Each structure stands twice: as C-alpha cells, then as structure tokens.
mmCIF file of C-alpha atoms and ligand atoms in Angstrom:
data_model
loop_
_atom_site.group_PDB
_atom_site.id
_atom_site.type_symbol
_atom_site.label_atom_id
_atom_site.label_comp_id
_atom_site.label_asym_id
_atom_site.label_seq_id
_atom_site.Cartn_x
_atom_site.Cartn_y
_atom_site.Cartn_z
ATOM 1 C CA UNK A 1 0.000 0.000 0.000
ATOM 2 C CA UNK A 2 1.106 3.523 -0.733
ATOM 3 C CA UNK A 3 1.099 6.187 1.955
ATOM 4 C CA UNK A 4 2.109 9.816 2.036
ATOM 5 C CA UNK A 5 5.155 8.853 4.100
ATOM 6 C CA UNK A 6 6.578 6.493 1.506
ATOM 7 C CA UNK A 7 9.591 7.835 -0.332
ATOM 8 C CA UNK A 8 8.956 8.318 -4.035
ATOM 9 C CA UNK A 9 11.374 5.557 -4.934
ATOM 10 C CA UNK A 10 12.845 2.966 -2.645
ATOM 11 C CA UNK A 11 15.369 0.146 -2.978
ATOM 12 C CA UNK A 12 14.987 -2.299 -0.083
ATOM 13 C CA UNK A 13 17.827 -4.826 0.374
ATOM 14 C CA UNK A 14 18.146 -5.227 -3.385
ATOM 15 C CA UNK A 15 20.730 -7.723 -4.598
ATOM 16 C CA UNK A 16 21.565 -8.884 -8.082
ATOM 17 C CA UNK A 17 23.630 -11.787 -9.388
ATOM 18 C CA UNK A 18 23.781 -12.782 -13.042
ATOM 19 C CA UNK A 19 25.349 -16.122 -12.100
ATOM 20 C CA UNK A 20 25.801 -18.248 -8.982
ATOM 21 C CA UNK A 21 29.197 -16.769 -8.007
ATOM 22 C CA UNK A 22 29.127 -12.959 -8.070
ATOM 23 C CA UNK A 23 26.756 -10.431 -6.532
ATOM 24 C CA UNK A 24 27.115 -7.406 -8.812
ATOM 25 C CA UNK A 25 24.719 -5.364 -6.638
ATOM 26 C CA UNK A 26 24.992 -6.018 -2.910
ATOM 27 C CA UNK A 27 22.233 -5.169 -0.411
ATOM 28 C CA UNK A 28 21.271 -1.852 -1.919
ATOM 29 C CA UNK A 29 19.136 0.370 0.319
ATOM 30 C CA UNK A 30 18.263 3.722 -1.143
ATOM 31 C CA UNK A 31 15.463 6.285 -0.966
ATOM 32 C CA UNK A 32 14.862 8.869 -3.670
ATOM 33 C CA UNK A 33 12.601 11.876 -3.097
ATOM 34 C CA UNK A 34 9.994 13.053 -5.567
ATOM 35 C CA UNK A 35 11.590 15.522 -7.987
ATOM 36 C CA UNK A 36 15.135 14.659 -6.964
ATOM 37 C CA UNK A 37 18.055 14.369 -9.382
ATOM 38 C CA UNK A 38 20.075 11.419 -8.113
ATOM 39 C CA UNK A 39 23.269 10.325 -9.841
ATOM 40 C CA UNK A 40 24.804 6.879 -9.557
ATOM 41 C CA UNK A 41 28.520 7.523 -9.988
ATOM 42 C CA UNK A 42 31.212 4.870 -10.048
ATOM 43 C CA UNK A 43 33.860 3.108 -12.108
ATOM 44 C CA UNK A 44 33.028 0.716 -14.928
ATOM 45 C CA UNK A 45 31.606 -2.571 -13.620
ATOM 46 C CA UNK A 46 30.472 -1.174 -10.267
ATOM 47 C CA UNK A 47 26.807 -2.110 -10.859
ATOM 48 C CA UNK A 48 25.283 1.209 -11.966
ATOM 49 C CA UNK A 49 23.640 -0.023 -15.177
ATOM 50 C CA UNK A 50 22.434 -3.184 -13.431
ATOM 51 C CA UNK A 51 20.746 -0.999 -10.791
ATOM 52 C CA UNK A 52 19.091 1.097 -13.494
ATOM 53 C CA UNK A 53 17.991 -1.988 -15.453
ATOM 54 C CA UNK A 54 16.302 -3.375 -12.335
ATOM 55 C CA UNK A 55 14.563 -0.058 -11.851
ATOM 56 C CA UNK A 56 13.419 -0.013 -15.490
ATOM 57 C CA UNK A 57 12.206 -3.614 -15.257
ATOM 58 C CA UNK A 58 14.611 -5.169 -17.779
ATOM 59 C CA UNK A 59 16.286 -7.140 -14.984
ATOM 60 C CA UNK A 60 14.658 -8.628 -11.886
ATOM 61 C CA UNK A 61 16.425 -8.344 -8.519
ATOM 62 C CA UNK A 62 17.804 -11.651 -7.243
ATOM 63 C CA UNK A 63 16.380 -10.625 -3.887
ATOM 64 C CA UNK A 64 14.869 -7.550 -2.280
ATOM 65 C CA UNK A 65 12.320 -5.097 -3.566
ATOM 66 C CA UNK A 66 12.070 -1.877 -5.546
ATOM 67 C CA UNK A 67 9.099 0.327 -4.665
ATOM 68 C CA UNK A 68 7.811 3.192 -6.763
ATOM 69 C CA UNK A 69 5.389 5.443 -4.872
ATOM 70 C CA UNK A 70 4.959 2.718 -2.305
ATOM 71 C CA UNK A 71 4.111 0.043 -4.868
ATOM 72 C CA UNK A 72 6.338 -2.999 -5.364
ATOM 73 C CA UNK A 73 7.786 -3.193 -8.867
ATOM 74 C CA UNK A 74 8.671 -6.883 -8.568
ATOM 75 C CA UNK A 75 7.249 -8.657 -11.600
ATOM 76 C CA UNK A 76 5.916 -5.445 -13.227
ATOM 77 C CA UNK A 77 7.027 -5.274 -16.905
ATOM 78 C CA UNK A 78 8.961 -2.195 -18.137
ATOM 79 C CA UNK A 79 6.109 -0.641 -20.162
ATOM 80 C CA UNK A 80 3.841 -0.647 -17.097
ATOM 81 C CA UNK A 81 6.260 1.255 -14.848
ATOM 82 C CA UNK A 82 5.718 4.710 -16.363
ATOM 83 C CA UNK A 83 9.446 5.267 -16.621
ATOM 84 C CA UNK A 84 11.174 7.247 -19.398
ATOM 85 C CA UNK A 85 14.644 6.230 -20.515
ATOM 86 C CA UNK A 86 17.648 7.753 -22.275
ATOM 87 C CA UNK A 87 20.769 5.793 -23.213
ATOM 88 C CA UNK A 88 24.191 6.647 -24.579
ATOM 89 C CA UNK A 89 23.501 5.537 -28.152
ATOM 90 C CA UNK A 90 20.322 7.644 -28.609
ATOM 91 C CA UNK A 91 18.384 4.540 -29.796
ATOM 92 C CA UNK A 92 16.203 6.659 -32.075
ATOM 93 C CA UNK A 93 14.468 4.876 -34.971
ATOM 94 C CA UNK A 94 16.500 6.040 -38.010
ATOM 95 C CA UNK A 95 13.705 5.515 -40.569
ATOM 96 C CA UNK A 96 11.230 7.681 -38.629
ATOM 97 C CA UNK A 97 11.139 11.458 -38.413
ATOM 98 C CA UNK A 98 11.757 13.175 -35.088
ATOM 99 C CA UNK A 99 7.999 13.660 -34.710
ATOM 100 C CA UNK A 100 7.313 9.989 -35.419
ATOM 101 C CA UNK A 101 9.993 8.960 -32.929
ATOM 102 C CA UNK A 102 8.224 10.998 -30.261
ATOM 103 C CA UNK A 103 4.791 9.718 -31.298
ATOM 104 C CA UNK A 104 5.934 6.128 -30.774
ATOM 105 C CA UNK A 105 5.629 5.966 -26.963
ATOM 106 C CA UNK A 106 2.329 7.870 -27.176
ATOM 107 C CA UNK A 107 0.819 5.486 -29.755
ATOM 108 C CA UNK A 108 1.963 2.584 -27.604
ATOM 109 C CA UNK A 109 -0.153 4.117 -24.838
ATOM 110 C CA UNK A 110 -3.147 4.522 -27.146
ATOM 111 C CA UNK A 111 -3.222 8.323 -26.982
ATOM 112 C CA UNK A 112 -5.542 10.268 -29.309
ATOM 113 C CA UNK A 113 -3.893 11.909 -32.327
ATOM 114 C CA UNK A 114 -4.723 15.505 -31.322
ATOM 115 C CA UNK A 115 -3.232 15.091 -27.885
ATOM 116 C CA UNK A 116 -0.174 13.403 -29.371
ATOM 117 C CA UNK A 117 0.461 16.470 -31.514
ATOM 118 C CA UNK A 118 0.279 18.815 -28.521
ATOM 119 C CA UNK A 119 2.545 16.620 -26.400
ATOM 120 C CA UNK A 120 5.131 16.265 -29.161
ATOM 121 C CA UNK A 121 5.215 20.015 -29.697
ATOM 122 C CA UNK A 122 5.678 20.677 -25.973
ATOM 123 C CA UNK A 123 8.413 18.066 -25.632
ATOM 124 C CA UNK A 124 10.340 19.352 -28.664
ATOM 125 C CA UNK A 125 10.063 22.948 -27.445
ATOM 126 C CA UNK A 126 11.386 21.793 -24.092
ATOM 127 C CA UNK A 127 14.633 20.618 -25.710
ATOM 128 C CA UNK A 128 14.694 23.604 -28.103
ATOM 129 C CA UNK A 129 14.027 21.554 -31.229
ATOM 130 C CA UNK A 130 10.578 22.946 -31.994
ATOM 131 C CA UNK A 131 11.220 23.222 -35.740
ATOM 132 C CA UNK A 132 12.845 19.793 -36.182
ATOM 133 C CA UNK A 133 9.788 17.503 -36.137
ATOM 134 C CA UNK A 134 10.081 16.532 -39.805
ATOM 135 C CA UNK A 135 13.787 15.758 -39.862
ATOM 136 C CA UNK A 136 15.219 12.274 -39.639
ATOM 137 C CA UNK A 137 17.812 11.428 -36.946
ATOM 138 C CA UNK A 138 20.526 11.118 -39.636
ATOM 139 C CA UNK A 139 20.044 14.815 -40.462
ATOM 140 C CA UNK A 140 20.778 15.891 -36.878
ATOM 141 C CA UNK A 141 24.029 16.389 -34.969
ATOM 142 C CA UNK A 142 24.913 14.108 -32.056
ATOM 143 C CA UNK A 143 23.776 16.680 -29.523
ATOM 144 C CA UNK A 144 20.477 17.234 -31.327
ATOM 145 C CA UNK A 145 19.853 13.490 -31.530
ATOM 146 C CA UNK A 146 20.448 13.204 -27.819
ATOM 147 C CA UNK A 147 17.991 16.022 -27.190
ATOM 148 C CA UNK A 148 15.415 14.142 -29.293
ATOM 149 C CA UNK A 149 16.049 11.042 -27.163
ATOM 150 C CA UNK A 150 15.511 13.200 -24.091
ATOM 151 C CA UNK A 151 12.264 14.627 -25.540
ATOM 152 C CA UNK A 152 11.089 11.112 -26.346
ATOM 153 C CA UNK A 153 11.735 10.013 -22.762
ATOM 154 C CA UNK A 154 9.743 12.987 -21.446
ATOM 155 C CA UNK A 155 6.915 13.132 -23.996
ATOM 156 C CA UNK A 156 4.549 10.842 -22.110
ATOM 157 C CA UNK A 157 5.187 12.820 -18.920
ATOM 158 C CA UNK A 158 6.672 9.984 -16.871
ATOM 159 C CA UNK A 159 7.105 10.396 -13.130
ATOM 160 C CA UNK A 160 10.602 9.001 -13.341
ATOM 161 C CA UNK A 161 13.294 9.337 -16.003
ATOM 162 C CA UNK A 162 16.338 7.070 -16.118
ATOM 163 C CA UNK A 163 19.463 8.082 -17.987
ATOM 164 C CA UNK A 164 22.467 5.819 -18.540
ATOM 165 C CA UNK A 165 25.576 7.738 -19.654
ATOM 166 C CA UNK A 166 23.418 9.784 -22.059
ATOM 167 C CA UNK A 167 26.243 12.194 -22.917
ATOM 168 C CA UNK A 168 28.970 9.567 -23.243
ATOM 169 C CA UNK A 169 29.097 9.728 -27.049
ATOM 170 C CA UNK A 170 29.339 13.521 -27.279
ATOM 171 C CA UNK A 171 32.511 15.609 -27.440
ATOM 172 C CA UNK A 172 33.550 17.498 -24.331
ATOM 173 C CA UNK A 173 32.237 20.920 -25.264
ATOM 174 C CA UNK A 174 28.814 19.601 -26.190
ATOM 175 C CA UNK A 175 28.777 17.427 -23.082
ATOM 176 C CA UNK A 176 29.439 20.460 -20.849
ATOM 177 C CA UNK A 177 26.618 22.298 -22.591
ATOM 178 C CA UNK A 178 24.164 19.378 -22.377
ATOM 179 C CA UNK A 179 24.919 18.877 -18.676
ATOM 180 C CA UNK A 180 23.600 22.340 -17.959
ATOM 181 C CA UNK A 181 20.720 21.925 -20.375
ATOM 182 C CA UNK A 182 19.526 18.722 -18.687
ATOM 183 C CA UNK A 183 20.018 20.334 -15.269
ATOM 184 C CA UNK A 184 17.909 23.357 -16.258
ATOM 185 C CA UNK A 185 15.250 21.148 -17.815
ATOM 186 C CA UNK A 186 15.075 19.198 -14.572
ATOM 187 C CA UNK A 187 14.762 22.420 -12.571
ATOM 188 C CA UNK A 188 11.859 23.487 -14.796
ATOM 189 C CA UNK A 189 9.812 20.286 -14.915
ATOM 190 C CA UNK A 190 10.883 18.709 -11.605
ATOM 191 C CA UNK A 191 10.625 15.149 -12.820
ATOM 192 C CA UNK A 192 12.520 12.613 -10.699
ATOM 193 C CA UNK A 193 15.746 11.596 -12.446
ATOM 194 C CA UNK A 194 18.083 8.697 -11.767
ATOM 195 C CA UNK A 195 21.205 9.369 -13.816
ATOM 196 C CA UNK A 196 24.166 7.036 -14.341
ATOM 197 C CA UNK A 197 27.670 8.226 -15.143
ATOM 198 C CA UNK A 198 31.314 7.395 -14.504
ATOM 199 C CA UNK A 199 32.196 11.081 -15.015
ATOM 200 C CA UNK A 200 32.658 12.886 -11.688
ATOM 201 C CA UNK A 201 32.305 16.384 -13.153
ATOM 202 C CA UNK A 202 28.997 15.457 -14.711
ATOM 203 C CA UNK A 203 27.791 14.137 -11.354
ATOM 204 C CA UNK A 204 28.995 17.214 -9.453
ATOM 205 C CA UNK A 205 27.424 19.642 -11.914
ATOM 206 C CA UNK A 206 23.993 18.072 -12.283
ATOM 207 C CA UNK A 207 22.960 16.230 -9.143
ATOM 208 C CA UNK A 208 20.943 16.985 -6.037
ATOM 209 C CA UNK A 209 22.654 13.944 -4.536
ATOM 210 C CA UNK A 210 25.344 11.558 -5.704
ATOM 211 C CA UNK A 211 25.496 7.882 -4.773
ATOM 212 C CA UNK A 212 29.098 6.737 -5.210
ATOM 213 C CA UNK A 213 29.195 3.073 -6.267
ATOM 214 C CA UNK A 214 32.079 0.676 -5.916
ATOM 215 C CA UNK A 215 31.898 -3.079 -6.396
ATOM 216 C CA UNK A 216 28.119 -3.202 -6.131
ATOM 217 C CA UNK A 217 27.858 -1.108 -2.988
ATOM 218 C CA UNK A 218 27.076 2.518 -2.253
ATOM 219 C CA UNK A 219 30.146 3.999 -0.588
ATOM 220 C CA UNK A 220 28.565 7.333 0.211
ATOM 221 C CA UNK A 221 25.389 9.156 -0.755
ATOM 222 C CA UNK A 222 25.248 12.932 -0.269
ATOM 223 C CA UNK A 223 24.961 16.272 -2.096
ATOM 224 C CA UNK A 224 27.892 17.094 -4.425
ATOM 225 C CA UNK A 225 29.657 19.540 -2.079
ATOM 226 C CA UNK A 226 29.447 17.072 0.781
ATOM 227 C CA UNK A 227 30.849 14.247 -1.353
ATOM 228 C CA UNK A 228 33.731 16.433 -2.535
ATOM 229 C CA UNK A 229 34.586 18.198 0.726
ATOM 230 C CA UNK A 230 33.823 15.436 3.194
ATOM 231 C CA UNK A 231 34.494 12.090 1.557
ATOM 232 C CA UNK A 232 33.836 9.331 4.069
ATOM 233 C CA UNK A 233 35.984 6.657 2.525
ATOM 234 C CA UNK A 234 39.378 6.350 0.880
ATOM 235 C CA UNK A 235 37.615 5.218 -2.304
ATOM 236 C CA UNK A 236 35.385 8.298 -2.501
ATOM 237 C CA UNK A 237 38.320 10.655 -1.826
ATOM 238 C CA UNK A 238 40.350 9.003 -4.595
ATOM 239 C CA UNK A 239 37.524 8.671 -7.128
ATOM 240 C CA UNK A 240 36.219 12.238 -6.910
ATOM 241 C CA UNK A 241 38.519 15.176 -7.447
ATOM 242 C CA UNK A 242 42.260 15.158 -6.976
ATOM 243 C CA UNK A 243 43.609 13.798 -3.780
ATOM 244 C CA UNK A 244 46.887 13.422 -1.902
ATOM 245 C CA UNK A 245 46.771 10.011 -0.256
ATOM 246 C CA UNK A 246 49.276 9.320 2.506
ATOM 247 C CA UNK A 247 49.454 6.252 4.744
ATOM 248 C CA UNK A 248 49.251 7.117 8.426
ATOM 249 C CA UNK A 249 48.839 5.698 11.918
ATOM 250 C CA UNK A 250 46.590 7.169 14.594
ATOM 251 C CA UNK A 251 48.529 8.300 17.680
ATOM 252 C CA UNK A 252 45.816 9.960 19.707
ATOM 253 C CA UNK A 253 42.122 10.781 19.418
ATOM 254 C CA UNK A 254 40.435 14.007 20.525
ATOM 255 C CA UNK A 255 36.725 14.195 19.710
ATOM 256 C CA UNK A 256 36.165 13.997 15.949
ATOM 257 C CA UNK A 257 39.788 14.862 15.294
ATOM 258 C CA UNK A 258 42.869 12.695 15.603
ATOM 259 C CA UNK A 259 46.633 13.061 15.693
ATOM 260 C CA UNK A 260 48.325 11.000 13.018
ATOM 261 C CA UNK A 261 51.929 10.121 12.404
ATOM 262 C CA UNK A 262 53.177 9.616 8.849
ATOM 263 C CA UNK A 263 55.938 7.324 7.574
ATOM 264 C CA UNK A 264 58.570 10.089 7.734
ATOM 265 C CA UNK A 265 57.559 10.929 11.314
ATOM 266 C CA UNK A 266 55.536 14.058 10.473
ATOM 267 C CA UNK A 267 52.614 14.715 12.816
ATOM 268 C CA UNK A 268 49.212 15.720 11.380
ATOM 269 C CA UNK A 269 45.978 16.780 13.033
ATOM 270 C CA UNK A 270 43.007 15.648 10.928
ATOM 271 C CA UNK A 271 39.241 15.230 10.966
ATOM 272 C CA UNK A 272 38.020 11.680 11.247
ATOM 273 C CA UNK A 273 34.592 10.878 9.749
ATOM 274 C CA UNK A 274 34.322 7.709 11.853
ATOM 275 C CA UNK A 275 35.393 6.703 15.343
ATOM 276 C CA UNK A 276 39.140 6.413 15.635
ATOM 277 C CA UNK A 277 41.403 4.393 17.914
ATOM 278 C CA UNK A 278 45.081 4.849 18.738
ATOM 279 C CA UNK A 279 47.285 2.465 16.755
ATOM 280 C CA UNK A 280 44.809 2.166 13.873
ATOM 281 C CA UNK A 281 46.121 2.427 10.300
ATOM 282 C CA UNK A 282 44.393 5.100 8.217
ATOM 283 C CA UNK A 283 45.008 7.070 5.033
ATOM 284 C CA UNK A 284 45.339 10.811 5.193
ATOM 285 C CA UNK A 285 43.468 12.647 2.438
ATOM 286 C CA UNK A 286 44.332 16.256 1.495
ATOM 287 C CA UNK A 287 43.073 18.036 -1.632
ATOM 288 C CA UNK A 288 45.863 19.805 -3.591
ATOM 289 C CA UNK A 289 43.960 23.105 -3.582
ATOM 290 C CA UNK A 290 43.645 23.133 0.231
ATOM 291 C CA UNK A 291 47.413 23.322 0.762
ATOM 292 C CA UNK A 292 48.810 26.769 1.572
ATOM 293 C CA UNK A 293 52.376 27.714 0.584
ATOM 294 C CA UNK A 294 54.636 30.430 2.020
ATOM 295 C CA UNK A 295 54.469 32.630 5.111
ATOM 296 C CA UNK A 296 50.716 32.023 5.581
ATOM 297 C CA UNK A 297 51.495 28.370 6.278
ATOM 298 C CA UNK A 298 53.549 29.176 9.417
ATOM 299 C CA UNK A 299 50.595 29.545 11.746
ATOM 300 C CA UNK A 300 48.673 26.470 10.641
ATOM 301 C CA UNK A 301 48.285 23.472 12.972
ATOM 302 C CA UNK A 302 49.721 21.333 10.170
ATOM 303 C CA UNK A 303 52.841 23.190 8.990
ATOM 304 C CA UNK A 304 55.897 21.634 7.305
ATOM 305 C CA UNK A 305 58.916 22.291 5.125
ATOM 306 C CA UNK A 306 60.195 20.463 2.078
ATOM 307 C CA UNK A 307 62.106 20.913 -1.169
ATOM 308 C CA UNK A 308 60.274 21.598 -4.436
ATOM 309 C CA UNK A 309 60.842 18.640 -6.778
ATOM 310 C CA UNK A 310 58.859 19.785 -9.765
ATOM 311 C CA UNK A 311 56.713 22.654 -11.013
ATOM 312 C CA UNK A 312 54.124 21.812 -13.647
ATOM 313 C CA UNK A 313 52.396 24.494 -15.686
ATOM 314 C CA UNK A 314 48.760 23.636 -16.470
ATOM 315 C CA UNK A 315 47.390 26.805 -18.019
ATOM 316 C CA UNK A 316 44.774 27.786 -15.463
ATOM 317 C CA UNK A 317 46.968 26.804 -12.486
ATOM 318 C CA UNK A 318 50.398 25.570 -11.461
ATOM 319 C CA UNK A 319 51.153 22.318 -9.705
ATOM 320 C CA UNK A 320 54.006 22.154 -7.218
ATOM 321 C CA UNK A 321 55.253 18.683 -6.354
ATOM 322 C CA UNK A 322 57.346 17.833 -3.323
ATOM 323 C CA UNK A 323 58.251 14.958 -1.048
ATOM 324 C CA UNK A 324 56.385 14.684 2.239
ATOM 325 C CA UNK A 325 55.090 12.096 4.696
ATOM 326 C CA UNK A 326 56.650 9.134 2.920
ATOM 327 C CA UNK A 327 55.397 10.008 -0.570
ATOM 328 C CA UNK A 328 57.501 11.837 -3.164
ATOM 329 C CA UNK A 329 54.630 13.415 -5.063
ATOM 330 C CA UNK A 330 52.609 15.560 -2.707
ATOM 331 C CA UNK A 331 50.724 17.785 -5.115
ATOM 332 C CA UNK A 332 49.870 21.418 -4.376
ATOM 333 C CA UNK A 333 47.625 23.472 -6.637
ATOM 334 C CA UNK A 334 48.541 27.159 -6.830
ATOM 335 C CA UNK A 335 47.602 30.188 -8.899
ATOM 336 C CA UNK A 336 50.335 31.543 -11.226
ATOM 337 C CA UNK A 337 50.800 34.498 -8.926
ATOM 338 C CA UNK A 338 51.375 32.294 -5.867
ATOM 339 C CA UNK A 339 53.836 30.098 -7.740
ATOM 340 C CA UNK A 340 55.683 32.940 -9.509
ATOM 341 C CA UNK A 341 58.673 33.136 -7.154
ATOM 342 C CA UNK A 342 59.096 29.378 -6.654
ATOM 343 C CA UNK A 343 61.819 27.311 -8.321
ATOM 344 C CA UNK A 344 62.717 23.640 -8.323
ATOM 345 C CA UNK A 345 65.059 22.953 -5.396
ATOM 346 C CA UNK A 346 63.666 25.731 -3.155
ATOM 347 C CA UNK A 347 62.827 24.844 0.414
ATOM 348 C CA UNK A 348 59.252 25.925 1.014
ATOM 349 C CA UNK A 349 56.946 26.175 3.985
ATOM 350 C CA UNK A 350 53.503 24.647 3.381
ATOM 351 C CA UNK A 351 50.552 23.424 5.401
ATOM 352 C CA UNK A 352 46.822 23.017 5.819
ATOM 353 C CA UNK A 353 44.107 23.250 8.443
ATOM 354 C CA UNK A 354 42.992 20.146 10.369
ATOM 355 C CA UNK A 355 39.471 20.589 8.964
ATOM 356 C CA UNK A 356 40.895 20.535 5.426
ATOM 357 C CA UNK A 357 42.212 16.991 5.717
ATOM 358 C CA UNK A 358 40.693 13.675 6.735
ATOM 359 C CA UNK A 359 41.886 10.435 8.239
ATOM 360 C CA UNK A 360 40.007 7.809 6.173
HETATM 361 P P1 LIG B 1 28.448 -0.358 -14.646
HETATM 362 O O1 LIG B 1 27.219 0.131 -15.318
HETATM 363 O O2 LIG B 1 28.705 0.295 -13.321
HETATM 364 O O3 LIG B 1 29.660 -0.307 -15.521
HETATM 365 P P2 LIG B 1 27.221 -2.978 -14.793
HETATM 366 O O4 LIG B 1 25.992 -2.944 -13.971
HETATM 367 O O5 LIG B 1 27.049 -2.892 -16.266
HETATM 368 O O6 LIG B 1 28.249 -1.910 -14.258
HETATM 369 O O7 LIG B 1 28.007 -4.333 -14.496
HETATM 370 C C1 LIG B 1 28.280 -4.810 -13.209
HETATM 371 C C2 LIG B 1 28.859 -6.209 -13.324
HETATM 372 O O8 LIG B 1 27.873 -7.101 -13.797
HETATM 373 C C3 LIG B 1 30.034 -6.303 -14.261
HETATM 374 O O9 LIG B 1 30.967 -7.184 -13.718
HETATM 375 C C4 LIG B 1 29.415 -6.877 -15.516
HETATM 376 O O10 LIG B 1 30.347 -7.629 -16.240
HETATM 377 C C5 LIG B 1 28.298 -7.755 -14.988
HETATM 378 N N1 LIG B 1 27.144 -7.820 -15.915
HETATM 379 C C6 LIG B 1 26.442 -6.758 -16.367
HETATM 380 N N2 LIG B 1 25.434 -7.164 -17.159
HETATM 381 C C7 LIG B 1 25.507 -8.511 -17.219
HETATM 382 C C8 LIG B 1 24.723 -9.532 -17.875
HETATM 383 N N3 LIG B 1 23.667 -9.219 -18.622
HETATM 384 N N4 LIG B 1 25.098 -10.805 -17.684
HETATM 385 C C9 LIG B 1 26.162 -11.126 -16.912
HETATM 386 N N5 LIG B 1 26.926 -10.226 -16.260
HETATM 387 C C10 LIG B 1 26.608 -8.936 -16.407
HETATM 388 MG MG1 LIG B 2 27.032 1.017 -17.265
#
C-alpha cells in the first residue's frame, strides 16, 4: 500500500547476481525523493547499469524489492512502470522522423492523435528543437539526436526518467553544454531523475545527490559539495577530485579529530569521519587546492617544510610537487601568482588546516 510517508522511490535490500558466483549489486538500500536528481557515480563494472535496469524492469532483482510510490515493482514489466529512458547511443528509430519517434511511446499508450500532436510540440520545445519535427535522426548532430532522445523520454510525462551515460558519445564541449541543459530542464519540470555516469564532473554539476558506487555497494550518498569536501571513505576521496593520499597511523584521538603520524615521522591533526582508535592504520586525504604555501602556512596546525621537486604548468593553475610524509609526489595546486617566485630545489613552507584533511 502507498502512503504519504513512503519515499517516491525505494530500494529495499536489493541484490543482483547474473550467475551463482558474483553479486554485482549487494544489499542496496536507497530512498529517492519526488523531484530529486540522483546520480549513480562509479567506475566501470560497479553495478550502476544493473541498478538502473532493475529499476526499469529489464532485470529482476535476485532478492529484495524496488518500490515506486509505495508500490512494489517486482514482476511489473517495463512498459507498465511509467518510466522514461535515455541511453548513450540515442536509440532513435533512423527511418522515422523526429515527430514519429516521439509519437511512438504515445501510440503505444493509445493516446488520441490531437493530444499526441500537442505533447510532441511541448516536448520538442522543451529541448529547443521545436522546428525539427520533420527531420530524420541522420540529419541531426549528435547533440540534437540526444535532445530528441531526451524529448522522447519525457513526452509521455513519466514520473521518473532514467538516464544511462546519455552524454557519453558527445565531445567534451557539447557534453558540458548538455549537462547544464539537462540540469535546467530538470529544474523546470521537476521530474525525478536517476542518472548514471562514470564522469565525476557530470555528477557534481547536475545532481541533487550523488550515490558513489564501488563493487556493487554505495560507498557514500550525499549532495555534491558534501561528497567532494567530506568524503567518508578512501575510495570516494580518490575517485572524486584530486587527492593526496598518505598512509598514516593514529597516535591519539580528541573528539572527531585525531593526531596522526606519517611514515617520515611528520605529525598531522586531521578530521576523522568515523570513530578512531590509537594504533589504527588510516590514510590521510588532502586536496591539492587546500594546501597553503609560504608565510601564511607558518601559523597552521599542520605546517611543514620540504624541497620543491617539480613545477608543472597547467594553463589555469600551477602544480608544485614535493616529497612529504613518505610520498615523493605531494601535489599542491597554486595560482600563477602564488607560484611565480618558486623554483625547483627551493625549500618551502607549506601546510593546511585540520578541517581541510581527513583520516580515512
Ligand atoms: P556499470 O554500469 O557500473 O559499468 P554494470 O551494472 O554494467 O556496471 O556491471 C556490473 C557487473 O555485472 C560487471 O561485472 C558486468 O560484467 C556484470 N554484468 C552486467 N550485465 C551482465 C549480464 N547481462 N550478464 C552477466 N553479467 C553482467
Ligand atoms: Mg554502465
């Protein structure tokens, strides 16, 4: 039974195995709110597409249940779930016009011709292709074809739209543009979206929340800024954004912070997202852009000195690399101005705040 307290979409202890040996999705528990844009982000093979296929109804869970508006989807065929879908390879019918492609899901639902026409017009306007109804997919660019696929997924006004790497086949510039276009479209029509990608930027740009997948499990689920600034696991810190990863041992715990010692003996005060114990092995995570260089670093709780090994020019910033804490490639991201008076071989003072690093 559905009740007003049910989440819009719910995965309850969902597992999936394609054979008798490997669970590719492991006890997935997940709630999605009505109107939310949720992204499943993770490396290839982590179970994202499998999760989406179970949601669409093309795969059945091995165990557990998926509920849409409180109703179990177990055994419900794809066309009865009211779910729109967009995939990487557009999957438009090449012999049909754009208009006919959009009419297809409406005809399948037995909609009257006049209403079909109105819906198709609205959907094409939504993706800014109002004058393209009579073209064939072959006469459109990749980006336009993907917008048609998007319009086709939205034309029957589904409550839920699933997208699996829909921008994967587009070049970078078009992808950046389409990310914002899909985000704005979502803001306008507030349909619930479950979006799959392995591209962290895409996930950060578009999502209300990101579920980071690894080996069939959600590692962390949170809004983009939370995922980036407060990764809870070593995997999340490494997978999203750039990260300095240094092996460490906990010396002492004080509240949600802990004192760590690194392989070269350096002491570091860091936040710990989970309960810590003296003697425990952890990895220290520090983002390159959180490291301060020069006089400002003197007063920081974590303040050190080392010799510059390499300076790399990257156009919009400069990367300074030095040895520290048992690694020889601690990376620091600086503006040109900050890096201007640095040379390879210089001894520099650098550091960061305890709240800008984590013991994971
Ligand atoms: P992702 O979308 O994150 O790349 P998938 O869900 O496609 O991951 O795949 C997860 C795992 O399940 C992979 O190891 C993949 O080889 C396996 N897998 C996916 N689809 C099938 C299938 N139809 N039959 C057997 N194994 C599959
Ligand atoms: Mg996939």
